[in-house]
mmCIF file of C-alpha atoms in Angstrom:
data_model
loop_
_atom_site.group_PDB
_atom_site.id
_atom_site.type_symbol
_atom_site.label_atom_id
_atom_site.label_comp_id
_atom_site.label_asym_id
_atom_site.label_seq_id
_atom_site.Cartn_x
_atom_site.Cartn_y
_atom_site.Cartn_z
ATOM 1 C CA UNK A 1 -12.296 5.148 -2.904
ATOM 2 C CA UNK A 2 -13.259 2.966 -0.018
ATOM 3 C CA UNK A 3 -10.632 1.091 1.973
ATOM 4 C CA UNK A 4 -12.616 -1.516 3.842
ATOM 5 C CA UNK A 5 -12.454 -5.174 4.668
ATOM 6 C CA UNK A 6 -14.528 -7.562 2.579
ATOM 7 C CA UNK A 7 -15.213 -10.159 5.243
ATOM 8 C CA UNK A 8 -14.747 -10.416 8.957
ATOM 9 C CA UNK A 9 -12.976 -13.751 8.533
ATOM 10 C CA UNK A 10 -10.137 -12.041 6.663
ATOM 11 C CA UNK A 11 -9.285 -10.216 9.879
ATOM 12 C CA UNK A 12 -9.251 -13.365 11.994
ATOM 13 C CA UNK A 13 -5.735 -14.485 11.034
ATOM 14 C CA UNK A 14 -3.983 -11.157 11.783
ATOM 15 C CA UNK A 15 -5.994 -10.781 15.001
ATOM 16 C CA UNK A 16 -4.908 -14.260 16.086
ATOM 17 C CA UNK A 17 -1.304 -13.394 15.250
ATOM 18 C CA UNK A 18 -1.542 -10.177 17.256
ATOM 19 C CA UNK A 19 -2.931 -12.175 20.184
ATOM 20 C CA UNK A 20 0.067 -14.497 20.017
ATOM 21 C CA UNK A 21 2.486 -11.607 19.657
ATOM 22 C CA UNK A 22 0.978 -9.612 22.511
ATOM 23 C CA UNK A 23 2.078 -12.298 24.964
ATOM 24 C CA UNK A 24 5.707 -11.940 23.890
ATOM 25 C CA UNK A 25 7.869 -10.345 26.627
ATOM 26 C CA UNK A 26 9.899 -8.465 24.002
ATOM 27 C CA UNK A 27 6.903 -6.378 22.974
ATOM 28 C CA UNK A 28 6.829 -3.028 24.721
ATOM 29 C CA UNK A 29 4.042 -0.469 24.334
ATOM 30 C CA UNK A 30 2.411 -2.565 21.584
ATOM 31 C CA UNK A 31 5.275 -1.953 19.181
ATOM 32 C CA UNK A 32 5.928 -4.693 16.691
ATOM 33 C CA UNK A 33 9.598 -5.547 16.335
ATOM 34 C CA UNK A 34 11.085 -6.949 13.113
ATOM 35 C CA UNK A 35 10.740 -10.609 14.149
ATOM 36 C CA UNK A 36 7.106 -10.156 15.195
ATOM 37 C CA UNK A 37 6.348 -8.257 12.000
ATOM 38 C CA UNK A 38 7.573 -11.145 9.853
ATOM 39 C CA UNK A 39 5.339 -13.549 11.811
ATOM 40 C CA UNK A 40 2.372 -11.202 11.405
ATOM 41 C CA UNK A 41 3.103 -10.813 7.722
ATOM 42 C CA UNK A 42 3.268 -14.599 7.261
ATOM 43 C CA UNK A 43 -0.209 -15.000 8.806
ATOM 44 C CA UNK A 44 -1.713 -11.983 7.041
ATOM 45 C CA UNK A 45 -4.116 -12.670 4.146
ATOM 46 C CA UNK A 46 -2.290 -10.088 2.004
ATOM 47 C CA UNK A 47 0.199 -12.369 0.309
ATOM 48 C CA UNK A 48 1.504 -11.978 -3.210
ATOM 49 C CA UNK A 49 0.799 -15.364 -4.712
ATOM 50 C CA UNK A 50 -0.741 -15.789 -8.129
ATOM 51 C CA UNK A 51 -2.926 -18.755 -8.962
ATOM 52 C CA UNK A 52 -2.058 -20.125 -12.425
ATOM 53 C CA UNK A 53 -5.724 -20.849 -13.224
ATOM 54 C CA UNK A 54 -6.606 -17.143 -13.087
ATOM 55 C CA UNK A 55 -6.403 -14.885 -16.113
ATOM 56 C CA UNK A 56 -3.583 -12.381 -15.697
ATOM 57 C CA UNK A 57 -2.893 -9.127 -17.462
ATOM 58 C CA UNK A 58 0.650 -7.844 -17.284
ATOM 59 C CA UNK A 59 1.526 -4.154 -17.272
ATOM 60 C CA UNK A 60 4.920 -2.436 -17.134
ATOM 61 C CA UNK A 61 5.271 -2.422 -13.337
ATOM 62 C CA UNK A 62 2.302 -4.438 -12.084
ATOM 63 C CA UNK A 63 0.214 -7.537 -12.734
ATOM 64 C CA UNK A 64 -3.576 -7.821 -12.492
ATOM 65 C CA UNK A 65 -5.111 -11.265 -11.900
ATOM 66 C CA UNK A 66 -8.865 -11.648 -12.320
ATOM 67 C CA UNK A 67 -10.099 -13.964 -9.560
ATOM 68 C CA UNK A 68 -13.836 -14.017 -10.259
ATOM 69 C CA UNK A 69 -16.151 -12.340 -12.719
ATOM 70 C CA UNK A 70 -19.897 -12.658 -12.119
ATOM 71 C CA UNK A 71 -23.012 -10.490 -12.418
ATOM 72 C CA UNK A 72 -21.081 -7.346 -13.324
ATOM 73 C CA UNK A 73 -18.690 -7.684 -10.352
ATOM 74 C CA UNK A 74 -15.004 -8.358 -10.990
ATOM 75 C CA UNK A 75 -12.686 -9.360 -8.142
ATOM 76 C CA UNK A 76 -9.038 -8.775 -8.930
ATOM 77 C CA UNK A 77 -5.648 -9.121 -7.266
ATOM 78 C CA UNK A 78 -3.056 -6.500 -8.151
ATOM 79 C CA UNK A 79 0.640 -7.265 -7.619
ATOM 80 C CA UNK A 80 2.782 -4.142 -7.797
ATOM 81 C CA UNK A 81 6.486 -4.359 -8.629
ATOM 82 C CA UNK A 82 9.113 -3.181 -6.140
ATOM 83 C CA UNK A 83 10.319 -0.347 -8.401
ATOM 84 C CA UNK A 84 6.815 1.092 -8.617
ATOM 85 C CA UNK A 85 6.273 1.059 -4.832
ATOM 86 C CA UNK A 86 9.598 2.811 -4.352
ATOM 87 C CA UNK A 87 8.923 5.478 -6.999
ATOM 88 C CA UNK A 88 5.431 6.260 -5.639
ATOM 89 C CA UNK A 89 6.780 6.466 -2.079
ATOM 90 C CA UNK A 90 9.594 8.813 -3.157
ATOM 91 C CA UNK A 91 7.206 11.088 -5.083
ATOM 92 C CA UNK A 92 4.823 11.364 -2.131
ATOM 93 C CA UNK A 93 7.704 11.881 0.316
ATOM 94 C CA UNK A 94 9.207 14.688 -1.754
ATOM 95 C CA UNK A 95 5.803 16.323 -2.182
ATOM 96 C CA UNK A 96 5.209 16.221 1.581
ATOM 97 C CA UNK A 97 8.743 17.473 2.281
ATOM 98 C CA UNK A 98 8.318 20.486 -0.013
ATOM 99 C CA UNK A 99 4.911 21.281 1.505
ATOM 100 C CA UNK A 100 6.125 20.891 5.109
ATOM 101 C CA UNK A 101 6.784 23.799 7.404
ATOM 102 C CA UNK A 102 10.466 24.563 8.014
ATOM 103 C CA UNK A 103 11.872 21.646 9.963
ATOM 104 C CA UNK A 104 13.522 22.502 13.299
ATOM 105 C CA UNK A 105 17.306 22.677 13.062
ATOM 106 C CA UNK A 106 17.439 22.878 9.255
ATOM 107 C CA UNK A 107 17.459 26.059 7.195
ATOM 108 C CA UNK A 108 15.773 26.349 3.866
ATOM 109 C CA UNK A 109 17.996 27.196 0.950
ATOM 110 C CA UNK A 110 17.162 29.888 -1.595
ATOM 111 C CA UNK A 111 14.028 28.945 -3.432
ATOM 112 C CA UNK A 112 12.585 27.189 -0.375
ATOM 113 C CA UNK A 113 14.400 23.889 -0.952
ATOM 114 C CA UNK A 114 15.453 21.683 1.954
ATOM 115 C CA UNK A 115 18.071 19.359 0.466
ATOM 116 C CA UNK A 116 20.380 18.918 3.451
ATOM 117 C CA UNK A 117 17.904 17.070 5.665
ATOM 118 C CA UNK A 118 18.668 13.360 6.074
ATOM 119 C CA UNK A 119 15.804 11.311 4.677
ATOM 120 C CA UNK A 120 15.156 9.277 7.836
ATOM 121 C CA UNK A 121 14.904 12.413 9.999
ATOM 122 C CA UNK A 122 12.596 14.185 7.550
ATOM 123 C CA UNK A 123 10.432 11.074 7.260
ATOM 124 C CA UNK A 124 10.187 10.816 11.044
ATOM 125 C CA UNK A 125 9.137 14.463 11.368
ATOM 126 C CA UNK A 126 6.626 14.333 8.483
ATOM 127 C CA UNK A 127 5.218 11.009 9.650
ATOM 128 C CA UNK A 128 5.847 7.726 7.846
ATOM 129 C CA UNK A 129 2.211 6.708 8.217
ATOM 130 C CA UNK A 130 1.039 9.780 6.278
ATOM 131 C CA UNK A 131 3.469 9.082 3.460
ATOM 132 C CA UNK A 132 2.544 5.379 3.351
ATOM 133 C CA UNK A 133 -1.187 6.128 3.347
ATOM 134 C CA UNK A 134 -0.973 8.531 0.429
ATOM 135 C CA UNK A 135 1.412 6.215 -1.440
ATOM 136 C CA UNK A 136 -0.996 3.290 -1.054
ATOM 137 C CA UNK A 137 -3.937 5.401 -2.248
ATOM 138 C CA UNK A 138 -1.959 6.635 -5.256
ATOM 139 C CA UNK A 139 -0.837 3.116 -6.170
ATOM 140 C CA UNK A 140 -4.386 1.767 -5.934
ATOM 141 C CA UNK A 141 -5.817 4.626 -7.995
ATOM 142 C CA UNK A 142 -3.121 4.409 -10.649
ATOM 143 C CA UNK A 143 -3.163 0.634 -11.101
ATOM 144 C CA UNK A 144 -6.954 0.321 -11.210
ATOM 145 C CA UNK A 145 -7.248 3.242 -13.653
ATOM 146 C CA UNK A 146 -4.618 1.671 -15.931
ATOM 147 C CA UNK A 147 -6.363 -1.718 -15.796
ATOM 148 C CA UNK A 148 -9.798 -0.260 -16.580
ATOM 149 C CA UNK A 149 -8.390 1.845 -19.413
ATOM 150 C CA UNK A 150 -6.360 -0.983 -21.003
ATOM 151 C CA UNK A 151 -9.238 -3.455 -20.816
ATOM 152 C CA UNK A 152 -11.753 -0.863 -22.055
ATOM 153 C CA UNK A 153 -14.084 -1.543 -19.139
ATOM 154 C CA UNK A 154 -16.935 0.719 -18.148
ATOM 155 C CA UNK A 155 -16.615 0.507 -14.381
ATOM 156 C CA UNK A 156 -18.441 2.512 -11.749
ATOM 157 C CA UNK A 157 -16.420 4.742 -9.454
ATOM 158 C CA UNK A 158 -17.262 2.578 -6.440
ATOM 159 C CA UNK A 159 -14.005 0.691 -6.041
ATOM 160 C CA UNK A 160 -13.830 -1.537 -2.991
ATOM 161 C CA UNK A 161 -10.487 -2.673 -1.615
ATOM 162 C CA UNK A 162 -10.959 -5.982 0.149
ATOM 163 C CA UNK A 163 -8.274 -5.498 2.833
ATOM 164 C CA UNK A 164 -8.435 -3.044 5.686
ATOM 165 C CA UNK A 165 -6.091 -0.077 5.667
ATOM 166 C CA UNK A 166 -4.139 -1.561 8.599
ATOM 167 C CA UNK A 167 -3.459 -4.722 6.587
ATOM 168 C CA UNK A 168 -2.366 -2.702 3.571
ATOM 169 C CA UNK A 169 -0.100 -0.473 5.640
ATOM 170 C CA UNK A 170 1.492 -3.489 7.348
ATOM 171 C CA UNK A 171 2.145 -5.121 3.963
ATOM 172 C CA UNK A 172 3.481 -1.970 2.254
ATOM 173 C CA UNK A 173 7.225 -1.421 2.243
ATOM 174 C CA UNK A 174 8.780 0.924 -0.311
ATOM 175 C CA UNK A 175 11.077 -0.987 -2.620
ATOM 176 C CA UNK A 176 9.277 -4.309 -2.059
ATOM 177 C CA UNK A 177 6.451 -6.065 -3.886
ATOM 178 C CA UNK A 178 2.950 -5.024 -2.773
ATOM 179 C CA UNK A 179 -0.398 -6.781 -3.324
ATOM 180 C CA UNK A 180 -4.025 -5.874 -2.778
ATOM 181 C CA UNK A 181 -7.418 -7.289 -3.691
ATOM 182 C CA UNK A 182 -10.228 -5.152 -5.066
ATOM 183 C CA UNK A 183 -13.681 -5.498 -6.543
ATOM 184 C CA UNK A 184 -15.047 -3.438 -9.422
ATOM 185 C CA UNK A 185 -18.684 -3.059 -10.404
ATOM 186 C CA UNK A 186 -19.180 -2.880 -14.173
ATOM 187 C CA UNK A 187 -21.819 -0.577 -15.626
#
């Protein structure tokens, strides 16, 4: 699976927002505070709006809207429900927590379980970016596979996500709606 940007112009809006935010005196060490993040998110091209003229296919926890279909190339927008983002994030987090080395200051219980670790501390030690990255990949794989299977499409394995990984990671919050654009090549 390839996580790459479709056009250079799609990066122009977030880059312009970052340029505006970088001049803010409240920004220290290039960290984005909550207020700046909401501004960046408002300018970002990854927004969960559905055009009523598109054909949409509804699944249990996500919606697929076909934007264009030409010459064996389908461009789609997938809108994932908040419950699905939360469940995928939790599954990946627990998998990473079980696979992690013993965390400093916390003993493993019999059977190797580490139940007494507060979630925010464990997430900080494991790395929230690692958990988000794997969650995003799992969501993309799952939703596209379900769409292809339900529609009975014969698609090649060359899936192209139209946003960059940085845009996807900035837009992904567990427990909130998540959108991404992708293109599929039909065989």
